[in-house]
mmCIF file of C-alpha atoms in Angstrom:
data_model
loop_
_atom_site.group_PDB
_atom_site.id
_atom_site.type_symbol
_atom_site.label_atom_id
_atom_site.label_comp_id
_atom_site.label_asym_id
_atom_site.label_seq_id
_atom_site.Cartn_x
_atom_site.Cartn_y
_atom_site.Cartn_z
ATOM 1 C CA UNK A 1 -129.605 -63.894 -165.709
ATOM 2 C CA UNK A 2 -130.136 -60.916 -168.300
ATOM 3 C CA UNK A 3 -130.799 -62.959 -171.407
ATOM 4 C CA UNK A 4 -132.200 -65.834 -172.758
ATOM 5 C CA UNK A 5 -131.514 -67.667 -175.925
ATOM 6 C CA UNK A 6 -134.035 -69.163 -177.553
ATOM 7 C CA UNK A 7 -133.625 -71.308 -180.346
ATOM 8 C CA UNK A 8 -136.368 -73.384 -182.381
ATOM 9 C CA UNK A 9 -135.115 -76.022 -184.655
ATOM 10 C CA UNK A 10 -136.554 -78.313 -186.955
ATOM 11 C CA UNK A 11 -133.756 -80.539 -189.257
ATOM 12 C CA UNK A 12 -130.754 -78.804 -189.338
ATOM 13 C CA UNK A 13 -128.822 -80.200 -186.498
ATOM 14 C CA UNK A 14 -125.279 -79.356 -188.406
ATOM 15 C CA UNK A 15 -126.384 -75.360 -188.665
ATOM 16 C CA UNK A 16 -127.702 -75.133 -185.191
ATOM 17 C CA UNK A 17 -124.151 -76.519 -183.315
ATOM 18 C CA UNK A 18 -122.366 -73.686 -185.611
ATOM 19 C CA UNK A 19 -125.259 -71.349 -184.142
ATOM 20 C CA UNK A 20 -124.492 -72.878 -180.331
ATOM 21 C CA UNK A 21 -120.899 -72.673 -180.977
ATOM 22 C CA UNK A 22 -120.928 -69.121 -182.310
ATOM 23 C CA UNK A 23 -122.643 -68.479 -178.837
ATOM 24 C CA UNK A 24 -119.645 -69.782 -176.864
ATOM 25 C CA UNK A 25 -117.247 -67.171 -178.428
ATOM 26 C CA UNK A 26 -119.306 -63.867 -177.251
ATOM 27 C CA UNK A 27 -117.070 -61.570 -176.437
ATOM 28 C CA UNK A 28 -118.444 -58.847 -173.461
ATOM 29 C CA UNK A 29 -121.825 -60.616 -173.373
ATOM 30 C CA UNK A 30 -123.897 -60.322 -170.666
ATOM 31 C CA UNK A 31 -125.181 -63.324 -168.665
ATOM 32 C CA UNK A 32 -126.838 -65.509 -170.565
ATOM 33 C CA UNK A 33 -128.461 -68.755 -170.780
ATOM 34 C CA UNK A 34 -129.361 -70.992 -174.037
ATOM 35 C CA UNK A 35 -132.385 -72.689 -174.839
ATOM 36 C CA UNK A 36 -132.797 -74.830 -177.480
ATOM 37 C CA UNK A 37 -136.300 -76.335 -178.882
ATOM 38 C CA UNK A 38 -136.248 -79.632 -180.994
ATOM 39 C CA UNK A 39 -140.101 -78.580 -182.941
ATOM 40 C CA UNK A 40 -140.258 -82.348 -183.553
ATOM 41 C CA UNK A 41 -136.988 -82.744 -185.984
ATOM 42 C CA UNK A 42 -136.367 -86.443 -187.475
ATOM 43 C CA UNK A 43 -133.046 -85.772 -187.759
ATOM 44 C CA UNK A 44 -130.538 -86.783 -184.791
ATOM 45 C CA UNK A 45 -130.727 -83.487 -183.129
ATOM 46 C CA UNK A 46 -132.112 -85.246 -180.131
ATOM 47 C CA UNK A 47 -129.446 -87.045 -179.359
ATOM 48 C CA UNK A 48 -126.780 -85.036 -180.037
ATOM 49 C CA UNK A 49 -128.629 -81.888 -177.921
ATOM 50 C CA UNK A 50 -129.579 -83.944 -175.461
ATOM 51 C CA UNK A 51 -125.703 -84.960 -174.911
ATOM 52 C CA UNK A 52 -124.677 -81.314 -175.320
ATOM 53 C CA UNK A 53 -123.883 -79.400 -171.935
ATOM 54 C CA UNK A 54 -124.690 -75.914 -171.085
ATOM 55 C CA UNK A 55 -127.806 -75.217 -172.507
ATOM 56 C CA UNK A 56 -131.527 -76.098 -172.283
ATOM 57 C CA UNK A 57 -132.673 -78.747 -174.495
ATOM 58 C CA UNK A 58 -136.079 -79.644 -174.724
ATOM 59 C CA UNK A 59 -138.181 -81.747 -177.716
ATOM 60 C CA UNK A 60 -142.206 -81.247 -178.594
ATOM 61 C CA UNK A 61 -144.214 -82.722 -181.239
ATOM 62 C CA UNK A 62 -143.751 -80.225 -184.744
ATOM 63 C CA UNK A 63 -145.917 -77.734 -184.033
ATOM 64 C CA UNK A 64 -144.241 -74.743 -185.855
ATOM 65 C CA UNK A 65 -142.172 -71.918 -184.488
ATOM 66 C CA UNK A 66 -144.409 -70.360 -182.570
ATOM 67 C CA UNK A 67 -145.329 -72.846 -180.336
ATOM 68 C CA UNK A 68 -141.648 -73.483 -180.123
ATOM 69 C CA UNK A 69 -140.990 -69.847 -179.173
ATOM 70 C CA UNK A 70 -143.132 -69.855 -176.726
ATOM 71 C CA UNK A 71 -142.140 -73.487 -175.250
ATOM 72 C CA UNK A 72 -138.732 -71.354 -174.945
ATOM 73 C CA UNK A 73 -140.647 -68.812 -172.996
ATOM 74 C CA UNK A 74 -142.082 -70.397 -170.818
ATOM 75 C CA UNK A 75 -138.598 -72.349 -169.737
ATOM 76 C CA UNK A 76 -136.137 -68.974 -169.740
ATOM 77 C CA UNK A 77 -135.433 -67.091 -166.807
ATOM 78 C CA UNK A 78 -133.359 -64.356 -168.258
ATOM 79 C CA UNK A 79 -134.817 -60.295 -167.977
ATOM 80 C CA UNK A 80 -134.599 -60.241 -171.504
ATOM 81 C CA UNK A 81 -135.547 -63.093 -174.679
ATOM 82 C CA UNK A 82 -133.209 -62.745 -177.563
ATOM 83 C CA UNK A 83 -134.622 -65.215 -180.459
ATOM 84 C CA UNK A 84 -132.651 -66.295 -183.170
ATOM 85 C CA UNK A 85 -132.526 -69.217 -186.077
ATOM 86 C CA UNK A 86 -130.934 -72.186 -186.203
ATOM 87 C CA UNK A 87 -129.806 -71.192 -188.991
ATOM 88 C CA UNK A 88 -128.725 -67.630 -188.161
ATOM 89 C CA UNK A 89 -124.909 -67.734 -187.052
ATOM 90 C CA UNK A 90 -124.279 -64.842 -184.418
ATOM 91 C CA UNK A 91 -121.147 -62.699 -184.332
ATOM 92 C CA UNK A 92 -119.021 -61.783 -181.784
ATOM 93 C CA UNK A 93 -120.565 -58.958 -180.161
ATOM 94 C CA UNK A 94 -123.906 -60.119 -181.101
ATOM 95 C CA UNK A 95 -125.405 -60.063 -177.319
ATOM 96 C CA UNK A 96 -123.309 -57.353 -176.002
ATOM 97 C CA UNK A 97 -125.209 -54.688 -178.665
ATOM 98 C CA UNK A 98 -128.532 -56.130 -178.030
ATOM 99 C CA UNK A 99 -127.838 -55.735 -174.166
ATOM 100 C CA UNK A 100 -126.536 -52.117 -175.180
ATOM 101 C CA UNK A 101 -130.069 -51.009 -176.624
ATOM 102 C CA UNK A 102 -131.699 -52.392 -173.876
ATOM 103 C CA UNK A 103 -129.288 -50.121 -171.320
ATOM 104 C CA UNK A 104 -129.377 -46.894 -173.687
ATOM 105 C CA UNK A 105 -133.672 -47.208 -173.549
ATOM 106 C CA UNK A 106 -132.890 -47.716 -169.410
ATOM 107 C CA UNK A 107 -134.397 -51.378 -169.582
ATOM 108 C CA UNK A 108 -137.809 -50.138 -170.349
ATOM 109 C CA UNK A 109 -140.460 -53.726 -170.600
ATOM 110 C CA UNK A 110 -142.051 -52.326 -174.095
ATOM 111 C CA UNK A 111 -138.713 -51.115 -175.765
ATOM 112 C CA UNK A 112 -136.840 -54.058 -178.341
ATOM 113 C CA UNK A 113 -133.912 -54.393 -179.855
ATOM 114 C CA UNK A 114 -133.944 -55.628 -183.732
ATOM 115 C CA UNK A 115 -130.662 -56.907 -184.952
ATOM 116 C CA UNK A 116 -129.211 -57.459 -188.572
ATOM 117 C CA UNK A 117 -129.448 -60.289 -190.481
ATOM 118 C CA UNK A 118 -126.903 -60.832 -193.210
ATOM 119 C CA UNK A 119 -125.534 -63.470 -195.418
ATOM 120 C CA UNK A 120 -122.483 -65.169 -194.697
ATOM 121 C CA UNK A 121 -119.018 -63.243 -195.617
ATOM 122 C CA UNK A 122 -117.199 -65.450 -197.901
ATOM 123 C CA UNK A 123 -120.136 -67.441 -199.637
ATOM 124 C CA UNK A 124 -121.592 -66.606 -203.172
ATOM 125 C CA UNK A 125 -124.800 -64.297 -202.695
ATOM 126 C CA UNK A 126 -127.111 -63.679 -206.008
ATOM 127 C CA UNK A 127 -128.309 -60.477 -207.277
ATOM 128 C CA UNK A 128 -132.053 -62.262 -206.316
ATOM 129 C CA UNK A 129 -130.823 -63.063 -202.321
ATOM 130 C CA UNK A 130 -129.404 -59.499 -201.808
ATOM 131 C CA UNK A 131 -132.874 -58.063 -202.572
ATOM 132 C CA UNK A 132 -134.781 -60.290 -200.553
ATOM 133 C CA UNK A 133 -132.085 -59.647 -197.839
ATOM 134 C CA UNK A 134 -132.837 -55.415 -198.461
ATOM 135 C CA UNK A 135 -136.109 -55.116 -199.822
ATOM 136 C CA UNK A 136 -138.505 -56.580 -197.995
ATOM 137 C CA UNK A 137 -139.286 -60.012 -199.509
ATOM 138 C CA UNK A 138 -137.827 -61.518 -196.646
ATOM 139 C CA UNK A 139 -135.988 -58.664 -194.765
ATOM 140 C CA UNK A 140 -136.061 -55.217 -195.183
ATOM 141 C CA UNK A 141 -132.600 -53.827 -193.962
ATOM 142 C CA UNK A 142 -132.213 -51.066 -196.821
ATOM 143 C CA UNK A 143 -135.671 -49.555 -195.688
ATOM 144 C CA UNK A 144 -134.462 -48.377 -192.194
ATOM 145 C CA UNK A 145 -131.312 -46.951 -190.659
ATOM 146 C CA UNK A 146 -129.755 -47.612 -187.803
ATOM 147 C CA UNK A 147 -130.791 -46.106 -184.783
ATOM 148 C CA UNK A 148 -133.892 -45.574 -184.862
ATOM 149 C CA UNK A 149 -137.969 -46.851 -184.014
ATOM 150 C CA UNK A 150 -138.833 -49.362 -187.013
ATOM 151 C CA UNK A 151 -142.572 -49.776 -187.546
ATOM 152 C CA UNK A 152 -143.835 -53.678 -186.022
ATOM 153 C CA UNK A 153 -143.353 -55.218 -189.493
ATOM 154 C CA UNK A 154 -139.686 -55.210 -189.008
ATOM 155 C CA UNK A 155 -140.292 -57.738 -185.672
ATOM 156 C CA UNK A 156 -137.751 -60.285 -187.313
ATOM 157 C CA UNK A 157 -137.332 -63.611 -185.006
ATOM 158 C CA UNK A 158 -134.032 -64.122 -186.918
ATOM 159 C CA UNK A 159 -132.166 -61.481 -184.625
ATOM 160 C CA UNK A 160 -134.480 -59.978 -181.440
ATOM 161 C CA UNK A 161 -134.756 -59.159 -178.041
ATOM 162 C CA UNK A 162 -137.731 -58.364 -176.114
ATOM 163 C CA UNK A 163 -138.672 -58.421 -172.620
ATOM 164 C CA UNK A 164 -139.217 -61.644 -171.705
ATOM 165 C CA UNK A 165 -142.487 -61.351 -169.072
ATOM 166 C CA UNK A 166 -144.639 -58.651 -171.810
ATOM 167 C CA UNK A 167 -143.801 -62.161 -173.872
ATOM 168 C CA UNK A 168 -145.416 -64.411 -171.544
ATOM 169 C CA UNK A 169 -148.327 -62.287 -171.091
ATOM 170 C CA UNK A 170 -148.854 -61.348 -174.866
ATOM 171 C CA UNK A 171 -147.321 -65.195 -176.523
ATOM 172 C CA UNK A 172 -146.621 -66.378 -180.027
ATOM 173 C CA UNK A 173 -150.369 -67.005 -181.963
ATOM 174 C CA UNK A 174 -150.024 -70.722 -182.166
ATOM 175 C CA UNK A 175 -152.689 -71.043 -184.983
ATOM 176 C CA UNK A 176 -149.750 -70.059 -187.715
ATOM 177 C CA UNK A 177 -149.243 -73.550 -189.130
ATOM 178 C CA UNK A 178 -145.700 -72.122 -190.941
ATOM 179 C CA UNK A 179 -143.136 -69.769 -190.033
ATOM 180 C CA UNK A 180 -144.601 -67.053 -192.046
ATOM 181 C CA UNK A 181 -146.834 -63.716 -190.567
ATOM 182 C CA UNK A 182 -146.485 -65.318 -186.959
ATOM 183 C CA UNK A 183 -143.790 -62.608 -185.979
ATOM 184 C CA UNK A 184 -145.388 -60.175 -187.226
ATOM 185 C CA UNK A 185 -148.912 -60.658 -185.607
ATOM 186 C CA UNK A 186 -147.287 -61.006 -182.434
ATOM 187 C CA UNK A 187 -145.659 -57.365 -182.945
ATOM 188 C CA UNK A 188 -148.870 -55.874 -184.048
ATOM 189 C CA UNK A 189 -150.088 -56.827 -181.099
ATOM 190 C CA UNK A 190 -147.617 -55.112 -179.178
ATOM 191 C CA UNK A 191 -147.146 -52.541 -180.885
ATOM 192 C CA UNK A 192 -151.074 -51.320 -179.942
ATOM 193 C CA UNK A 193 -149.140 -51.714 -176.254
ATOM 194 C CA UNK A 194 -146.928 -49.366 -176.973
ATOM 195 C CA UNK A 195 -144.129 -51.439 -178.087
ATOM 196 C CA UNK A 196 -140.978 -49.413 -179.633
ATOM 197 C CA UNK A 197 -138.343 -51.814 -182.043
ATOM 198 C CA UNK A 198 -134.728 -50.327 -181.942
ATOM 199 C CA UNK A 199 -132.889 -51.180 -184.635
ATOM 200 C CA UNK A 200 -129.213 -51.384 -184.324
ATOM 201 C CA UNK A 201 -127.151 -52.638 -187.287
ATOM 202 C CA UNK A 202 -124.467 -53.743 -185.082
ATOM 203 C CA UNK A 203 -125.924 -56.708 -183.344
ATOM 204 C CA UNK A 204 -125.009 -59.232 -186.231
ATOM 205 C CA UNK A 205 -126.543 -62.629 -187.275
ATOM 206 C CA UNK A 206 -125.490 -64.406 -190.682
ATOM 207 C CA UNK A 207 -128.510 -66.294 -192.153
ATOM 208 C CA UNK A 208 -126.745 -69.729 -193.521
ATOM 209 C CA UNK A 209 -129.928 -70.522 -195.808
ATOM 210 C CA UNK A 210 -128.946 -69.743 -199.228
ATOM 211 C CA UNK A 211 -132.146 -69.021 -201.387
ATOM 212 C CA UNK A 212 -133.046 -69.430 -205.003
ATOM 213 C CA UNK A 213 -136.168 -68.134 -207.508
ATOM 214 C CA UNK A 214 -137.916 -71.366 -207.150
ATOM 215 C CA UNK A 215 -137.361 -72.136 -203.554
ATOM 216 C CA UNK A 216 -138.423 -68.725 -202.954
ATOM 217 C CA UNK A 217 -141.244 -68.841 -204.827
ATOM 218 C CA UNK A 218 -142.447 -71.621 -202.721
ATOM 219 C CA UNK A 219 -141.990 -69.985 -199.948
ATOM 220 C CA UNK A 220 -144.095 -67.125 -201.334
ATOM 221 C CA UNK A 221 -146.579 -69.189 -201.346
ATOM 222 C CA UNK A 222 -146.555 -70.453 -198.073
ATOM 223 C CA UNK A 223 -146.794 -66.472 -196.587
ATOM 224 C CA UNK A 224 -149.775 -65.686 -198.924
ATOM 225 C CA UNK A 225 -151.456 -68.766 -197.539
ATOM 226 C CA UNK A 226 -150.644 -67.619 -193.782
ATOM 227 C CA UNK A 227 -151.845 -63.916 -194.702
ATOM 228 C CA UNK A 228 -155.327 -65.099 -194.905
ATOM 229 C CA UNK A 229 -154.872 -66.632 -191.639
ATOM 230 C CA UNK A 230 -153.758 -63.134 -190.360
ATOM 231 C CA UNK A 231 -155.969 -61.644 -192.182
ATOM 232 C CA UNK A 232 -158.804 -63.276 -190.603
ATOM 233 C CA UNK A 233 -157.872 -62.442 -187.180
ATOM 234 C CA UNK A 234 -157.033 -58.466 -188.013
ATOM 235 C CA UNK A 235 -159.087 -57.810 -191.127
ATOM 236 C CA UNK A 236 -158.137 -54.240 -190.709
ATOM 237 C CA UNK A 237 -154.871 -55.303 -191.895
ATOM 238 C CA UNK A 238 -156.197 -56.451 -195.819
ATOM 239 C CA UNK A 239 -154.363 -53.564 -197.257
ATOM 240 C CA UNK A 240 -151.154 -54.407 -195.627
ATOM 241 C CA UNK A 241 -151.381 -57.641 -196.235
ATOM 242 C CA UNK A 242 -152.630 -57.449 -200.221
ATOM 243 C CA UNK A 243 -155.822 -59.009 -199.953
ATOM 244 C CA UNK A 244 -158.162 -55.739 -201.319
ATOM 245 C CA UNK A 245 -155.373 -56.312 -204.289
ATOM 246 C CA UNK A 246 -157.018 -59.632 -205.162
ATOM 247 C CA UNK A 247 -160.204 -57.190 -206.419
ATOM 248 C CA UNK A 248 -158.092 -54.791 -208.393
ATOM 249 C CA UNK A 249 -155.057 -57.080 -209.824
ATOM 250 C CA UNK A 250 -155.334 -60.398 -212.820
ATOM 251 C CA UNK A 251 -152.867 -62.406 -212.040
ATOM 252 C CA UNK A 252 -150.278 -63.352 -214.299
ATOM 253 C CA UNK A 253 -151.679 -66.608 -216.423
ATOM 254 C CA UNK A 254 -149.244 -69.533 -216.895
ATOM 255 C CA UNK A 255 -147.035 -68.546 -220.101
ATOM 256 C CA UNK A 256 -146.873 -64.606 -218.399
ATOM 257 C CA UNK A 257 -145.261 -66.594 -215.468
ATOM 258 C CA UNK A 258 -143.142 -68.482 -216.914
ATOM 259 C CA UNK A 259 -141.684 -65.645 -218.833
ATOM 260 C CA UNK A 260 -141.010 -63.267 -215.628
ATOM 261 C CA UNK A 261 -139.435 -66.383 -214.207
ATOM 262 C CA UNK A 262 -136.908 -66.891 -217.144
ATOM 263 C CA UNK A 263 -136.463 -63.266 -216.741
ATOM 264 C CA UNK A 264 -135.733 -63.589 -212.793
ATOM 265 C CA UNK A 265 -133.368 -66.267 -213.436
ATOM 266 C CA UNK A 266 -131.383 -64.709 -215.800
ATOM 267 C CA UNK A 267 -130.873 -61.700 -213.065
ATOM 268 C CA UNK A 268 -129.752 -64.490 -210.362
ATOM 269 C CA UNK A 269 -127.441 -65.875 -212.810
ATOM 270 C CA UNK A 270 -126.098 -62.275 -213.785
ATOM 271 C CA UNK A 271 -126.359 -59.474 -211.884
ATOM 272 C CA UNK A 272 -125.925 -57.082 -214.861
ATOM 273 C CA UNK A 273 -129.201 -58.620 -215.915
ATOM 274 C CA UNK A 274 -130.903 -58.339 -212.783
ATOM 275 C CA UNK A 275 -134.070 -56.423 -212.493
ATOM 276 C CA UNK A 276 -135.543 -55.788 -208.934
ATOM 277 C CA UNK A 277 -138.759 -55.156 -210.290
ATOM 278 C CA UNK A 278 -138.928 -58.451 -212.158
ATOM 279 C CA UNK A 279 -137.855 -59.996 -208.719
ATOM 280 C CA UNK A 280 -140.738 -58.433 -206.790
ATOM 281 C CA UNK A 281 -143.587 -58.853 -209.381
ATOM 282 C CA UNK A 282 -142.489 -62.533 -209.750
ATOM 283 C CA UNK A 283 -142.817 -63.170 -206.037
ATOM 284 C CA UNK A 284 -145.806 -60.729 -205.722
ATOM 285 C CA UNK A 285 -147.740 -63.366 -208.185
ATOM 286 C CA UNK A 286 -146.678 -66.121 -205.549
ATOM 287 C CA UNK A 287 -147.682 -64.742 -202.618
ATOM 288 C CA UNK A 288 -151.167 -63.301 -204.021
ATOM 289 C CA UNK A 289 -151.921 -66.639 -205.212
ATOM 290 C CA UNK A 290 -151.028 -68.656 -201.853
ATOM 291 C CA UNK A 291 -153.493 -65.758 -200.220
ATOM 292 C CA UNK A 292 -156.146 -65.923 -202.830
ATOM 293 C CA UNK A 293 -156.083 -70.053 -202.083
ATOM 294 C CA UNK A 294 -155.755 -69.535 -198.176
ATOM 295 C CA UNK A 295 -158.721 -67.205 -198.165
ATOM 296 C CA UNK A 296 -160.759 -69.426 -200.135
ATOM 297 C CA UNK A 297 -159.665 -72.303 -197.733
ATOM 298 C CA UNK A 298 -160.781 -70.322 -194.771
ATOM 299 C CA UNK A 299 -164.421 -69.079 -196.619
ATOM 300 C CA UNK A 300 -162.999 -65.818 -196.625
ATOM 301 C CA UNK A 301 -162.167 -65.065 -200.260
ATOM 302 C CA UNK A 302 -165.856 -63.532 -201.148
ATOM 303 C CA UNK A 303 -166.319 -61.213 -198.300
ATOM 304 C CA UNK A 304 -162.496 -60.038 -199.136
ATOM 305 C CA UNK A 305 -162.365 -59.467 -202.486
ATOM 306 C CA UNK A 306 -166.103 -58.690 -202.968
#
């Protein structure tokens, strides 16, 4: 077996058979197997995996994505572990380019392969979700070309392969209570191991999760809250992660916000009136405050900002 699957899902049982039916239809693939992680959904993906044939379908208590990743690991038996979403549809030749990169780097343990993640073809896609999509809010596709080494903050779980026994010994940090920072600690990690990302554009994933200012915004949140968890265990990292910006930064008060957010929405409503830099100072505010309130959950927002 070269590759293994490995899915967590959490309540979208529709999405995920699109994601396990895309799967069927590889074309060139290598061998591969499928493994499929129900992270406690109350939903009826149970039943309806457990029926399913041709893949590996275990449930665990919610425990986040991590601990589902690594439930994966711990199950596959492929050479390589290719994670996706359940929401993130593959294409075609989706595992025959990730097998590719692993043949072209002559299968070497700390070499991985980092696919793209796009939206769906034929769906309406906002000013606002293209520059998540290219910009780093949520990917970062327009920062890197294809081809080459990508730094460990491009580690995207949406669309990756890695070798699958440097994941057992070095697993997902469990502690991450969301799925936000958790793939990215984990490549940090590695990447002190010598770990090199390979980014080829041609290993295609469409992300069926259609985002808005205000869901965003939440999600913002949500990071900033899991930096100071990161930040706790690498405080080297407060730079990268904006917490020495906390000393140095006001944040926006209630009437500034709600301004930047008209201002946002206008630009997802139009794109002639859409402003990336509106777009990333609105979400910067979100994130900074979910950090400033996770660091002063954890004690830490003193020492950090003092």
């Amino acid at each position: 077996m070269d590759f293994s699957v490995v899915i967590p899902t959490y309540n979208r049982l529709d999405m995920l058979v699109r994601v396990l039916d895309a799967l069927e239809h590889q074309v060139d693939a290598p061998a591969f197997e499928v493994i499929v992680i129900n992270d406690g959904s109350r939903d009826d993906t149970e039943r309806v995996m457990s029926q399913r044939k041709g893949i590996t379908f275990r449930t665990q208590p919610n425990g986040g994505p991590g601990r589902a990743r690594n439930h994966g690991v711990s199950l596959a038996i492929g050479r390589y572990v290719v994670f996706i979403g359940d929401d993130t549809v593959p294409e075609p030749q989706f595992l025959f380019e990730h097998a590719r990169v692993h043949a072209e780097q002559n299968h070497d343990p700390l070499a991985a392969c980092l696919g793209y993640t796009g939206w769906p073809h034929h769906e309406r896609v906002t000013a606002f979700m293209d520059y998540i999509n290219d910009y780093g809010l949520q990917f970062g596709y327009k920062l890197i070309q294809h081809g080459t080494v990508v730094p460990y903050n491009f580690f995207y779980t949406s669309n990756i392969s890695i070798d699958r026994e440097l994941l057992a010994a070095h697993p997902f940090d469990t502690t991450f209570p969301s799925a936000a920072w958790e793939d990215i600690e984990l490549a940090y990690r590695l990447d002190a191991k010598g770990l090199k990302i390979h980014y080829n554009e041609r290993a295609v994933t469409r992300h069926y999760h259609p985002m808005d200012i205000d869901s965003f915004a939440r999600r913002q949140y949500t990071v900033g809250k899991s930096g100071a968890i990161f930040y706790e265990k690498h405080p080297e990292l407060g730079h990268f992660l904006g917490v020495h910006e906390l000393k140095t930064r006001t944040l926006a008060n209630a009437s500034q916000l709600a301004r930047l957010r008209r201002k946002a929405r206008l630009g997802e409503r139009f794109r002639l009136l859409a402003r990336p830099a509106v777009f990333e100072t609105l979400m910067r505010e979100h994130y900074l405050r979910g950090l400033q309130d996770g660091l002063r959950g954890l004690g830490g927002l003193h020492n950090a900002a003092g």
